[in-house]
């Protein structure tokens, strides 16, 4: 029996993506009807009960975010969906956008109804141009059925969703950069505070949630917050889409109840990753995207939930689980990640712009026998600490996580080529 | 075939009418500038945004030309110099990279007779790298315009290059 749990992915492969009637047969748009009838406080109370944590990476409780925005009197308000999905190893929002678009449309429309929002925007990365065009069709059929547009289902409420395209910039996934880009400008992060709930899109109060977060909202309302919570982990309800990639036999997106499986089960069990191909051995995994932690086999028994992974010094992040086998050198992998951040840093602040370059340089030097000494390694630790503490936005703040966690898990790979060790002929260790 | 960049030859690609049509299709909305520029780039046939097109967008949308260029240089999908009709972008992010993406790159380099980052003499192909295209479960992967090709093998690379050269989308279905 499969231990997947099909909530968000219910009907995947059967329902035609842009067909309203197929989606209705799966219970679709019942949540929107509720949201149009019930007071907003009641809807938000269910989301809080569900303990739905934001699925974009930061794991902020969605109910609290919605409550905060509801309390702000200023109007108009906007609802924005973050479909930038730039984290390498992450491809679950793509699945929703492409195959289950109406679930996302419904989730955004529920938010629209709760806040009586003036409009909705979905910011989709430019690399998904083809999907944008298909999503446009889903919007069209929702409009035809009057789930979007004027006077939705006779409620007197008007709401529509517009697609905005990115054009290749990882930093635009950061929510304030995303709003700048949504306004048609360059996507560099804004200073916070003010909070986006107060000063967001066009300087107006704005909700920003991830694709998967919005797509989960109709399910919370359908099941009720309590049942949704019980399905998952006591501190974070519901299911999570996990993206398995790298050296596993069965890469792909799997929907699992939070707290129901260990990393080992996810990576090795035959109904999930099914282990490392070609007879190779597991060496390390990388969770939640490039900005997430790296772990060795010692942590394979950690349970996949926000709380359990945090206890193990790890995190869910975007839901990416990238597996690397024993053929991969840790330093070579870290260099690749550091090069990614050098490329994607927007250049606005020094700790990130220069820090990432310095990290990449030192990682390269660490591969050369006797190029660096122990004090250079201390330097590297200081640079990483400064990046985390002094960077302007989440990109720089988390750009050394891979380094710090991998260092802890594989100290020998960092020390092997140090001048001090080479003197003792320790190169073979 | 000419090797002269179109910009130097004084063409506007696409035509001025086509640029204006695209801007109109987005309601001349400055908020849709990125999307419009992507369409203009695609319609250029050489995967770049010409100076003249940028000026037209600036004038029509009442956005300063510097802001148009800020966008064209900030976002990595844009180019301001002509590239090939087909830009093959191989994913270089970690999940793909450690699934032999470098070997795939060398197959492309051999098949196209260009190095990574270059455009061939006929202006048909540009070969480059890109950050994650969201196809990590099918690595190694490459993106060509709106299309993404996964689980690339030497044979697939050869068939893809042939199909792109012949500009025959039907021949790469199932690739
Ligand atoms: C550099 C950077 C990139 C990010 N990329 C994404 C992204 O691609 N998609 C996403 O949903 N959130 C991304 N985030 C997180 C967002 O800033 C934000 O927390 C999220 O959209 C909030 O939605 P949620 O609470 O529903 O997760 C990124 C954050 C940073 C700092
Ligand atoms: S931390 Fe990096 S991405 Fe963020 S503002 Fe600074 S330079 Fe830009």
Coordinates of C-alpha atoms and ligand atoms in Angstrom, one line a residue:
Chain A
X1 CA 0.0 0.0 0.0
X2 CA 1.3 3.4 -0.9
X3 CA 1.9 5.8 2.0
X4 CA 1.4 8.7 -0.3
X5 CA -1.7 10.8 0.6
X6 CA -3.5 12.4 -2.3
X7 CA -5.1 15.6 -1.2
X8 CA -3.6 18.4 -3.3
X9 CA -2.8 15.8 -6.0
X10 CA -6.3 14.2 -5.9
X11 CA -7.5 13.7 -9.4
X12 CA -4.0 14.2 -10.9
X13 CA -3.8 12.6 -14.3
X14 CA -7.6 12.0 -14.4
X15 CA -9.1 15.4 -14.2
X16 CA -8.5 17.6 -17.3
X17 CA -6.4 20.5 -15.8
X18 CA -8.5 23.4 -17.2
X19 CA -11.9 21.7 -16.9
X20 CA -14.2 23.3 -14.3
X21 CA -16.6 20.4 -14.3
X22 CA -13.9 17.8 -13.7
X23 CA -12.7 19.8 -10.8
X24 CA -16.2 20.2 -9.4
X25 CA -16.6 16.4 -9.5
X26 CA -13.6 16.3 -7.1
X27 CA -15.3 18.6 -4.7
X28 CA -13.9 21.7 -6.3
X29 CA -15.1 25.3 -5.6
X30 CA -17.1 24.2 -2.5
X31 CA -14.5 26.1 -0.4
X32 CA -15.0 29.2 -2.4
X33 CA -18.7 29.1 -1.9
X34 CA -18.1 28.8 1.9
X35 CA -15.7 31.7 1.8
X36 CA -18.3 33.9 0.0
X37 CA -20.9 33.1 2.7
X38 CA -19.0 32.8 6.0
X39 CA -17.4 35.7 7.8
X40 CA -13.7 36.0 7.1
X41 CA -12.8 35.4 10.8
X42 CA -14.3 31.9 10.6
X43 CA -12.3 31.0 7.5
X44 CA -9.1 32.2 9.1
X45 CA -10.0 30.3 12.3
X46 CA -10.0 27.1 10.3
X47 CA -6.6 27.8 8.7
X48 CA -5.2 28.5 12.1
X49 CA -6.6 25.3 13.5
X50 CA -5.1 23.5 10.6
X51 CA -1.7 24.8 11.5
X52 CA -1.0 25.3 7.8
X53 CA 2.6 26.5 7.5
X54 CA 3.7 28.4 4.4
X55 CA 5.0 26.0 1.8
X56 CA 7.4 28.4 0.0
X57 CA 10.3 27.9 2.3
X58 CA 10.0 30.1 5.4
X59 CA 7.3 28.0 7.0
X60 CA 5.4 31.0 8.4
X61 CA 1.9 30.1 9.8
X62 CA -0.5 31.0 7.0
X63 CA -3.4 31.6 9.5
X64 CA -1.3 34.3 11.4
X65 CA -0.4 36.0 8.1
X66 CA -4.0 36.1 7.0
X67 CA -5.2 37.4 10.4
X68 CA -2.6 40.1 10.3
X69 CA -3.8 41.3 6.9
X70 CA -7.4 41.1 7.9
X71 CA -6.9 43.5 10.8
X72 CA -5.4 46.2 8.6
X73 CA -8.2 48.7 7.7
X74 CA -6.5 50.3 4.7
X75 CA -7.8 49.4 1.2
X76 CA -7.5 48.2 -1.5
X77 CA -5.8 44.9 -0.6
X78 CA -4.1 42.6 -3.0
X79 CA -3.6 38.8 -3.1
X80 CA -0.3 37.6 -4.7
X81 CA 0.8 34.1 -5.4
X82 CA 4.5 33.3 -5.4
X83 CA 5.1 30.9 -8.3
X84 CA 8.7 31.9 -8.9
X85 CA 9.9 28.4 -7.9
X86 CA 13.6 29.0 -8.5
X87 CA 15.0 26.8 -5.8
X88 CA 17.1 24.1 -7.6
X89 CA 15.6 20.7 -6.8
X90 CA 12.1 22.1 -6.5
X91 CA 9.4 21.3 -9.1
X92 CA 6.2 20.9 -7.1
X93 CA 4.6 24.2 -7.9
X94 CA 5.1 23.4 -11.5
X95 CA 3.0 20.3 -11.0
X96 CA 0.1 22.4 -9.5
X97 CA 0.4 25.1 -12.1
X98 CA 0.4 22.7 -14.9
X99 CA -1.8 19.8 -13.8
X100 CA -4.0 21.2 -11.0
X101 CA -4.4 24.9 -11.8
X102 CA -8.0 25.2 -10.6
X103 CA -7.1 24.2 -7.1
X104 CA -4.7 27.1 -7.0
X105 CA -7.3 29.4 -8.6
X106 CA -9.7 28.4 -5.9
X107 CA -7.2 29.0 -3.1
X108 CA -6.5 32.5 -4.4
X109 CA -10.1 33.2 -4.9
X110 CA -10.8 32.2 -1.3
X111 CA -8.2 34.6 -0.1
X112 CA -9.7 37.2 -2.4
X113 CA -13.1 36.7 -0.8
X114 CA -11.7 36.7 2.7
X115 CA -10.0 40.1 2.2
X116 CA -12.5 41.4 -0.4
X117 CA -9.3 42.0 -2.3
X118 CA -9.2 44.4 -5.3
X119 CA -7.3 41.9 -7.4
X120 CA -5.1 38.8 -7.5
X121 CA -1.7 38.4 -9.2
X122 CA 0.2 35.2 -9.8
X123 CA 3.9 35.8 -10.5
X124 CA 5.2 32.9 -12.5
X125 CA 8.9 32.4 -13.3
X126 CA 9.8 33.1 -16.9
X127 CA 11.2 29.6 -17.4
X128 CA 7.6 28.4 -17.1
X129 CA 6.3 30.4 -20.2
X130 CA 4.6 27.4 -21.7
X131 CA 2.8 26.7 -18.4
X132 CA 1.8 30.3 -18.1
X133 CA -0.1 29.9 -21.4
X134 CA -1.9 26.8 -20.1
X135 CA -2.7 28.5 -16.8
X136 CA -4.3 31.3 -18.8
X137 CA -6.8 28.7 -20.1
X138 CA -7.7 27.6 -16.6
X139 CA -8.3 31.2 -15.6
X140 CA -10.5 31.5 -18.7
X141 CA -12.7 28.5 -17.7
X142 CA -13.0 29.7 -14.1
X143 CA -14.2 33.0 -15.5
X144 CA -16.7 31.3 -17.8
X145 CA -18.1 29.5 -14.8
X146 CA -18.2 32.7 -12.8
X147 CA -15.8 31.6 -10.2
X148 CA -13.7 34.6 -11.2
X149 CA -14.8 37.9 -12.6
X150 CA -17.8 40.1 -11.8
X151 CA -20.3 39.3 -9.1
X152 CA -18.9 35.9 -8.4
X153 CA -21.8 33.4 -8.0
X154 CA -24.2 36.3 -7.3
X155 CA -22.3 37.4 -4.2
X156 CA -21.7 40.9 -5.4
X157 CA -18.0 40.3 -5.1
X158 CA -15.7 41.0 -8.0
X159 CA -12.3 39.3 -8.2
X160 CA -9.9 38.3 -11.0
X161 CA -6.4 37.0 -11.3
X162 CA -3.7 38.2 -13.6
X163 CA -0.5 36.4 -14.6
X164 CA 2.7 38.3 -14.3
X165 CA 5.9 36.8 -15.7
X166 CA 9.4 36.7 -14.3
X167 CA 12.4 36.4 -16.6
X168 CA 15.1 34.5 -14.8
X169 CA 16.1 35.8 -11.4
X170 CA 16.1 33.6 -8.3
X171 CA 16.0 36.5 -5.9
X172 CA 12.5 37.5 -7.3
X173 CA 11.2 34.6 -5.2
X174 CA 11.9 36.7 -2.1
X175 CA 8.5 38.2 -1.5
X176 CA 9.4 41.9 -1.5
X177 CA 11.5 41.5 -4.6
X178 CA 8.6 39.6 -6.1
X179 CA 6.3 42.5 -5.6
X180 CA 8.8 44.9 -7.2
X181 CA 9.0 42.6 -10.1
X182 CA 5.2 42.3 -10.2
X183 CA 5.0 46.0 -10.6
X184 CA 7.1 45.7 -13.7
X185 CA 10.4 46.8 -12.2
X186 CA 13.7 45.2 -11.3
X187 CA 13.3 42.6 -8.7
X188 CA 15.6 43.6 -5.9
X189 CA 14.4 43.1 -2.3
X190 CA 12.9 46.0 -0.3
X191 CA 13.8 46.9 3.2
X192 CA 11.5 45.5 5.9
X193 CA 9.8 46.7 7.9
X194 CA 7.3 47.9 6.8
X195 CA 5.7 44.6 6.6
X196 CA 4.2 43.6 3.2
X197 CA 0.8 43.2 4.9
X198 CA 0.9 47.0 5.4
X199 CA 3.0 48.3 2.5
X200 CA 2.9 45.7 -0.3
X201 CA 2.0 45.7 -4.0
X202 CA 1.6 49.3 -5.2
X203 CA 2.3 50.3 -1.5
X204 CA -1.0 48.7 -0.5
X205 CA -1.7 45.9 2.0
X206 CA -0.8 42.6 0.4
X207 CA -0.9 38.9 1.0
X208 CA 1.9 36.8 -0.5
X209 CA 1.7 33.0 -0.3
X210 CA 3.3 30.2 -2.2
X211 CA 1.4 28.1 -4.8
X212 CA 1.2 25.0 -2.6
X213 CA 0.0 27.1 0.4
X214 CA -2.9 28.5 -1.7
X215 CA -3.7 25.1 -3.2
X216 CA -3.9 23.7 0.3
X217 CA -6.5 26.2 1.6
X218 CA -9.5 24.7 -0.2
X219 CA -8.6 21.3 1.4
X220 CA -8.5 22.9 4.8
X221 CA -11.9 24.3 4.4
X222 CA -13.3 21.1 2.9
X223 CA -12.0 18.9 5.7
X224 CA -12.1 21.4 8.5
X225 CA -9.1 22.7 10.2
X226 CA -9.0 20.0 12.9
X227 CA -9.2 17.1 10.5
X228 CA -6.5 18.7 8.4
X229 CA -4.2 19.1 11.4
X230 CA -4.8 15.5 12.5
X231 CA -3.8 14.3 9.1
X232 CA -0.3 15.8 9.6
X233 CA 1.9 16.6 12.4
X234 CA 0.6 18.2 15.7
X235 CA 2.6 21.3 15.0
X236 CA 2.0 21.5 11.2
X237 CA -1.1 20.0 9.7
X238 CA -1.8 18.4 6.3
X239 CA 0.4 17.1 3.5
X240 CA 3.5 18.3 1.9
X241 CA 4.7 17.9 -1.7
X242 CA 8.2 16.5 -1.6
X243 CA 10.5 16.8 -4.6
X244 CA 12.9 13.9 -4.9
X245 CA 15.8 14.3 -7.3
X246 CA 19.5 13.5 -7.9
X247 CA 20.8 10.0 -7.3
X248 CA 17.5 8.2 -6.6
X249 CA 15.9 5.5 -8.8
X250 CA 12.4 7.1 -8.7
X251 CA 12.7 10.9 -8.8
X252 CA 9.5 12.9 -8.7
X253 CA 6.9 14.7 -6.6
X254 CA 5.4 12.8 -3.7
X255 CA 2.6 14.0 -1.5
X256 CA 3.0 12.8 2.1
X257 CA 1.4 13.6 5.4
X258 CA 3.8 15.7 7.4
X259 CA 5.4 13.6 10.2
X260 CA 4.6 10.2 8.6
X261 CA 8.0 9.2 7.2
X262 CA 11.7 9.4 7.9
X263 CA 14.2 10.7 5.4
X264 CA 15.4 7.1 5.1
X265 CA 12.0 5.9 4.0
X266 CA 11.6 8.7 1.6
X267 CA 14.9 8.1 -0.1
X268 CA 15.1 4.3 0.0
X269 CA 11.6 2.8 0.1
X270 CA 10.4 1.3 -3.1
X271 CA 7.2 3.4 -3.3
X272 CA 9.3 6.6 -3.0
X273 CA 12.9 7.2 -4.1
X274 CA 13.8 3.4 -4.1
X275 CA 17.4 4.1 -3.2
X276 CA 20.5 5.0 -5.2
X277 CA 20.7 3.8 -8.7
X278 CA 23.6 1.8 -10.3
X279 CA 24.6 0.2 -7.0
X280 CA 26.0 3.4 -5.6
X281 CA 25.9 4.3 -1.9
X282 CA 24.1 7.3 -0.4
X283 CA 26.6 10.0 0.6
X284 CA 24.6 13.1 1.5
X285 CA 21.3 14.8 0.9
X286 CA 20.4 18.5 0.5
X287 CA 17.0 19.7 1.8
X288 CA 14.8 22.5 0.8
X289 CA 16.8 24.0 -2.1
X290 CA 20.2 25.5 -2.4
X291 CA 19.7 27.6 0.7
X292 CA 18.9 24.6 2.8
X293 CA 20.9 22.2 4.9
X294 CA 23.1 19.3 3.8
X295 CA 23.0 16.0 5.8
X296 CA 24.9 12.8 6.0
X297 CA 23.5 9.3 6.7
X298 CA 23.6 10.0 10.4
X299 CA 20.5 12.0 10.0
X300 CA 18.5 9.7 7.8
X301 CA 16.2 8.7 10.6
X302 CA 14.9 12.2 11.2
X303 CA 11.2 12.4 10.6
X304 CA 10.0 14.5 7.7
X305 CA 8.0 17.3 9.5
X306 CA 8.9 20.9 10.2
X307 CA 9.4 20.4 13.9
X308 CA 11.3 17.1 13.7
X309 CA 13.7 18.3 11.0
X310 CA 14.3 21.5 12.9
X311 CA 15.2 19.4 16.0
X312 CA 17.7 17.5 13.8
X313 CA 19.2 20.8 12.7
X314 CA 17.6 20.5 9.2
X315 CA 14.6 22.1 7.5
X316 CA 11.8 21.4 5.1
X317 CA 12.3 24.5 3.1
X318 CA 10.7 24.3 -0.3
X319 CA 10.3 20.5 -0.1
X320 CA 13.4 19.6 -2.2
X321 CA 15.2 16.5 -1.3
X322 CA 18.3 16.2 -3.5
X323 CA 20.3 12.9 -3.1
X324 CA 24.0 12.5 -3.9
X325 CA 25.9 9.3 -4.1
X326 CA 29.4 8.5 -3.0
X327 CA 30.9 9.4 -6.4
X328 CA 30.3 13.1 -5.5
X329 CA 32.9 15.1 -3.6
X330 CA 31.4 17.4 -1.0
X331 CA 33.7 20.3 -2.0
X332 CA 32.7 19.9 -5.6
X333 CA 29.0 20.0 -4.7
X334 CA 29.4 23.0 -2.4
X335 CA 31.3 24.9 -5.2
X336 CA 28.4 24.3 -7.5
X337 CA 26.0 25.7 -4.9
X338 CA 28.2 28.7 -4.1
X339 CA 28.5 29.4 -7.8
X340 CA 24.7 29.5 -8.0
X341 CA 24.6 32.1 -5.2
X342 CA 27.3 34.2 -6.9
X343 CA 25.2 34.2 -10.0
X344 CA 21.9 34.9 -8.3
X345 CA 23.0 37.5 -5.7
X346 CA 21.3 40.7 -6.8
X347 CA 24.4 42.7 -5.8
X348 CA 22.5 45.1 -3.5
X349 CA 24.5 44.4 -0.3
X350 CA 28.1 43.7 0.3
X351 CA 28.0 40.7 2.7
X352 CA 26.1 38.7 0.1
X353 CA 27.7 40.0 -3.1
X354 CA 31.3 39.7 -1.9
X355 CA 30.7 36.9 0.7
X356 CA 29.5 34.4 -1.9
X357 CA 32.5 35.2 -4.1
X358 CA 34.8 34.7 -1.2
X359 CA 33.2 31.4 -0.2
X360 CA 33.5 30.1 -3.8
X361 CA 37.2 31.1 -4.0
X362 CA 38.1 29.4 -0.7
X363 CA 36.1 26.3 -1.6
X364 CA 38.1 26.1 -4.9
X365 CA 41.3 26.6 -3.0
X366 CA 40.4 23.8 -0.5
X367 CA 40.6 21.4 -3.4
X368 CA 44.2 22.2 -4.0
X369 CA 46.7 20.4 -1.7
X370 CA 48.4 22.8 0.7
X371 CA 46.9 25.9 -0.8
X372 CA 45.2 26.9 2.5
X373 CA 46.0 26.7 6.1
X374 CA 43.9 26.3 9.2
X375 CA 43.6 30.1 9.6
X376 CA 42.1 30.3 6.2
X377 CA 39.5 27.9 7.3
X378 CA 38.7 30.2 10.3
X379 CA 38.4 33.0 7.8
X380 CA 35.9 31.0 5.9
X381 CA 33.8 30.4 9.0
X382 CA 33.9 34.1 9.7
X383 CA 32.7 35.0 6.3
X384 CA 29.9 32.5 6.5
X385 CA 28.8 34.0 9.8
X386 CA 28.9 37.5 8.5
X387 CA 26.8 36.6 5.5
X388 CA 24.2 35.1 7.7
X389 CA 24.1 38.0 10.1
X390 CA 24.6 41.0 7.9
X391 CA 22.9 40.3 4.6
X392 CA 20.0 42.4 3.5
X393 CA 17.6 39.7 2.5
X394 CA 17.0 36.0 2.9
X395 CA 19.1 35.1 0.0
X396 CA 22.4 36.2 1.6
X397 CA 21.2 35.2 5.0
X398 CA 20.8 31.6 4.0
X399 CA 23.5 31.4 1.3
X400 CA 26.0 29.8 3.7
X401 CA 23.7 27.2 5.2
X402 CA 24.9 24.6 2.8
X403 CA 28.5 25.3 3.7
X404 CA 27.9 25.3 7.5
X405 CA 25.9 22.1 7.6
X406 CA 28.1 20.2 5.2
X407 CA 31.2 21.3 7.2
X408 CA 29.6 19.8 10.3
X409 CA 28.7 16.6 8.6
X410 CA 32.0 16.1 6.6
X411 CA 34.8 17.9 8.5
X412 CA 37.5 15.7 7.0
X413 CA 36.8 16.8 3.5
X414 CA 37.5 20.4 4.6
X415 CA 40.7 19.6 6.3
X416 CA 42.2 17.0 4.0
X417 CA 44.2 19.5 1.9
X418 CA 45.2 21.9 4.6
X419 CA 48.9 22.8 4.7
X420 CA 49.1 21.5 8.3
X421 CA 47.8 18.1 7.3
X422 CA 49.7 17.7 4.1
X423 CA 52.9 18.0 6.2
X424 CA 51.9 14.7 7.8
X425 CA 51.1 13.1 4.6
X426 CA 47.4 12.9 5.5
X427 CA 46.2 13.4 2.0
X428 CA 44.9 9.9 1.7
X429 CA 42.5 10.2 4.6
Chain B
X1 CA 24.3 33.9 -44.1
X2 CA 25.4 37.1 -42.5
X3 CA 27.6 37.2 -39.4
X4 CA 26.9 40.9 -38.9
X5 CA 24.8 41.5 -35.8
X6 CA 21.4 42.8 -36.9
X7 CA 21.8 45.8 -34.6
X8 CA 24.8 47.0 -36.5
X9 CA 23.0 46.3 -39.8
X10 CA 20.3 48.7 -38.6
X11 CA 17.3 46.4 -38.6
X12 CA 14.7 46.4 -36.0
X13 CA 13.7 42.8 -35.2
X14 CA 10.9 42.2 -35.0
X15 CA 9.4 44.9 -37.2
X16 CA 8.2 48.1 -35.5
X17 CA 4.6 47.1 -36.2
X18 CA 5.1 43.7 -34.5
X19 CA 6.6 45.4 -31.4
X20 CA 3.7 47.7 -31.1
X21 CA 1.3 44.8 -31.6
X22 CA 2.9 42.9 -28.8
X23 CA 2.8 45.9 -26.5
X24 CA -0.9 46.5 -27.4
X25 CA -1.7 42.8 -26.6
X26 CA -0.6 43.6 -23.0
X27 CA -2.7 46.7 -23.0
X28 CA 0.4 48.9 -23.0
X29 CA 0.6 48.1 -19.3
X30 CA 3.9 48.9 -17.7
X31 CA 3.2 46.2 -15.2
X32 CA 3.4 43.7 -18.1
X33 CA 6.7 45.1 -19.4
X34 CA 8.7 41.9 -18.6
X35 CA 6.2 39.6 -20.4
X36 CA 6.0 42.0 -23.4
X37 CA 9.8 42.1 -23.6
X38 CA 9.9 38.3 -23.5
X39 CA 7.5 38.1 -26.4
X40 CA 9.4 40.8 -28.3
X41 CA 12.6 38.8 -27.8
X42 CA 11.0 35.6 -29.0
X43 CA 9.5 37.4 -32.1
X44 CA 12.9 38.8 -33.0
X45 CA 13.9 35.4 -34.3
X46 CA 17.4 36.0 -32.9
X47 CA 16.5 35.8 -29.2
X48 CA 17.4 39.4 -28.2
X49 CA 15.7 42.7 -27.7
X50 CA 16.9 45.2 -30.2
X51 CA 17.7 48.8 -29.1
X52 CA 14.9 50.1 -31.4
X53 CA 12.4 47.7 -29.8
X54 CA 13.5 48.9 -26.3
X55 CA 13.0 52.5 -27.4
X56 CA 9.5 51.7 -28.7
X57 CA 8.6 50.0 -25.5
X58 CA 9.9 52.9 -23.5
X59 CA 7.9 55.5 -25.5
X60 CA 4.7 53.5 -25.7
X61 CA 4.6 52.5 -22.1
X62 CA 6.0 55.8 -20.8
X63 CA 8.8 54.1 -19.0
X64 CA 12.3 55.6 -19.0
X65 CA 14.6 53.8 -21.4
X66 CA 17.1 53.3 -18.6
X67 CA 14.4 51.3 -16.7
X68 CA 13.8 49.1 -19.8
X69 CA 17.5 48.4 -20.0
X70 CA 17.7 47.9 -16.2
X71 CA 15.2 45.1 -16.8
X72 CA 17.0 43.7 -19.9
X73 CA 20.2 43.5 -18.0
X74 CA 18.9 42.3 -14.6
X75 CA 16.9 39.3 -15.7
X76 CA 19.0 36.5 -17.1
X77 CA 16.5 35.4 -19.8
X78 CA 17.1 38.6 -21.8
X79 CA 19.9 39.4 -24.3
X80 CA 20.6 42.8 -25.9
X81 CA 22.8 41.3 -28.7
X82 CA 21.5 38.8 -31.3
X83 CA 21.8 35.2 -30.3
X84 CA 21.0 32.1 -32.3
X85 CA 17.4 31.4 -33.6
X86 CA 17.5 28.5 -31.0
X87 CA 19.1 29.1 -27.7
X88 CA 20.0 25.8 -26.0
X89 CA 20.3 26.3 -22.3
X90 CA 21.7 23.4 -20.3
X91 CA 20.7 23.4 -16.7
X92 CA 23.8 23.7 -14.5
X93 CA 22.3 23.6 -11.1
X94 CA 23.5 20.9 -8.7
X95 CA 20.8 18.2 -9.3
X96 CA 21.4 18.2 -13.0
X97 CA 25.1 19.0 -12.8
X98 CA 25.9 15.8 -10.8
X99 CA 23.9 13.7 -13.3
X100 CA 26.5 14.1 -16.0
X101 CA 25.4 17.5 -17.3
X102 CA 29.0 18.3 -18.3
X103 CA 29.1 15.3 -20.6
X104 CA 25.8 16.5 -22.2
X105 CA 27.4 19.9 -22.7
X106 CA 30.3 18.3 -24.6
X107 CA 27.8 16.4 -26.8
X108 CA 26.1 19.6 -27.7
X109 CA 29.4 21.4 -28.3
X110 CA 30.4 18.6 -30.7
X111 CA 27.1 18.5 -32.5
X112 CA 26.9 22.3 -32.9
X113 CA 30.5 23.0 -33.3
X114 CA 30.4 25.9 -30.9
X115 CA 31.7 26.3 -27.3
X116 CA 29.4 27.0 -24.4
X117 CA 28.5 30.7 -24.5
X118 CA 28.9 31.0 -28.3
X119 CA 26.6 31.4 -31.3
X120 CA 27.3 29.6 -34.5
X121 CA 28.3 31.3 -37.7
X122 CA 24.9 30.8 -39.3
X123 CA 23.0 32.4 -36.3
X124 CA 21.0 29.2 -35.8
X125 CA 22.3 28.0 -32.4
X126 CA 23.5 29.6 -29.2
X127 CA 24.7 27.2 -26.5
X128 CA 24.7 28.4 -22.9
X129 CA 24.0 27.3 -19.3
X130 CA 21.1 28.3 -17.1
X131 CA 20.1 28.0 -13.5
X132 CA 17.5 25.3 -12.6
X133 CA 14.6 25.0 -15.1
X134 CA 12.5 23.0 -12.7
X135 CA 13.0 19.6 -14.4
X136 CA 15.2 18.1 -11.7
X137 CA 13.4 14.8 -11.8
X138 CA 14.5 14.5 -15.4
X139 CA 18.1 15.6 -15.2
X140 CA 20.2 16.3 -17.1
X141 CA 17.8 18.8 -18.7
X142 CA 18.0 21.6 -21.2
X143 CA 15.6 24.4 -22.2
X144 CA 15.1 25.7 -25.7
X145 CA 12.6 28.6 -25.7
X146 CA 9.4 27.3 -24.2
X147 CA 10.4 23.6 -24.5
X148 CA 12.2 21.6 -21.9
X149 CA 14.1 18.4 -22.8
X150 CA 14.9 15.9 -20.1
X151 CA 16.9 12.7 -19.4
X152 CA 19.3 13.8 -22.2
X153 CA 21.4 11.1 -23.8
X154 CA 23.9 11.3 -26.6
X155 CA 21.3 10.0 -29.0
X156 CA 18.6 12.5 -27.8
X157 CA 21.1 15.4 -28.2
X158 CA 21.7 14.4 -31.8
X159 CA 18.0 14.1 -32.6
X160 CA 17.2 17.4 -30.9
X161 CA 19.9 19.3 -32.7
X162 CA 18.7 17.9 -36.0
X163 CA 15.1 18.7 -35.3
X164 CA 15.9 22.3 -34.2
X165 CA 18.1 22.8 -37.2
X166 CA 15.3 21.7 -39.5
X167 CA 12.9 23.8 -37.5
X168 CA 10.5 20.9 -37.4
X169 CA 8.7 20.8 -34.0
X170 CA 6.8 17.7 -34.9
X171 CA 10.0 15.7 -35.2
X172 CA 10.9 16.3 -31.5
X173 CA 7.6 15.1 -30.0
X174 CA 8.4 12.6 -27.4
X175 CA 12.0 13.7 -27.1
Ligands
LIG1 C1 16.1 34.3 -2.1 C2 14.7 33.8 -1.8 C3 14.0 33.0 -2.8 C4 12.7 32.6 -2.5 N1 12.1 31.9 -3.5 C5 10.8 31.5 -3.3 C6 10.1 30.9 -4.3 O1 10.6 30.6 -5.4 N2 8.8 30.5 -4.1 C7 8.2 30.8 -2.9 O2 7.0 30.4 -2.7 N3 8.8 31.4 -1.9 C8 10.1 31.8 -2.1 N4 10.8 32.4 -1.1 C9 10.1 32.7 0.2 C10 9.2 33.9 0.1 O3 10.0 35.0 0.4 C11 8.0 33.9 1.0 O4 8.4 33.5 2.3 C12 6.9 33.0 0.6 O5 6.5 33.3 -0.7 C13 5.7 33.2 1.5 O6 4.7 32.3 1.1 P1 4.3 31.1 2.1 O7 4.2 31.6 3.5 O8 3.1 30.6 1.6 O9 5.4 30.1 2.0 C14 12.1 32.8 -1.3 C15 12.8 33.5 -0.3 C16 14.1 34.0 -0.6 C17 14.8 34.8 0.5
LIG2 S1 21.3 39.5 0.4 FE1 22.0 39.2 -1.7 S2 20.2 39.0 -2.9 FE2 19.6 39.9 -0.9 S3 19.7 42.1 -1.2 FE3 21.7 41.5 -0.5 S4 22.9 41.1 -2.4 FE4 20.7 41.1 -2.9

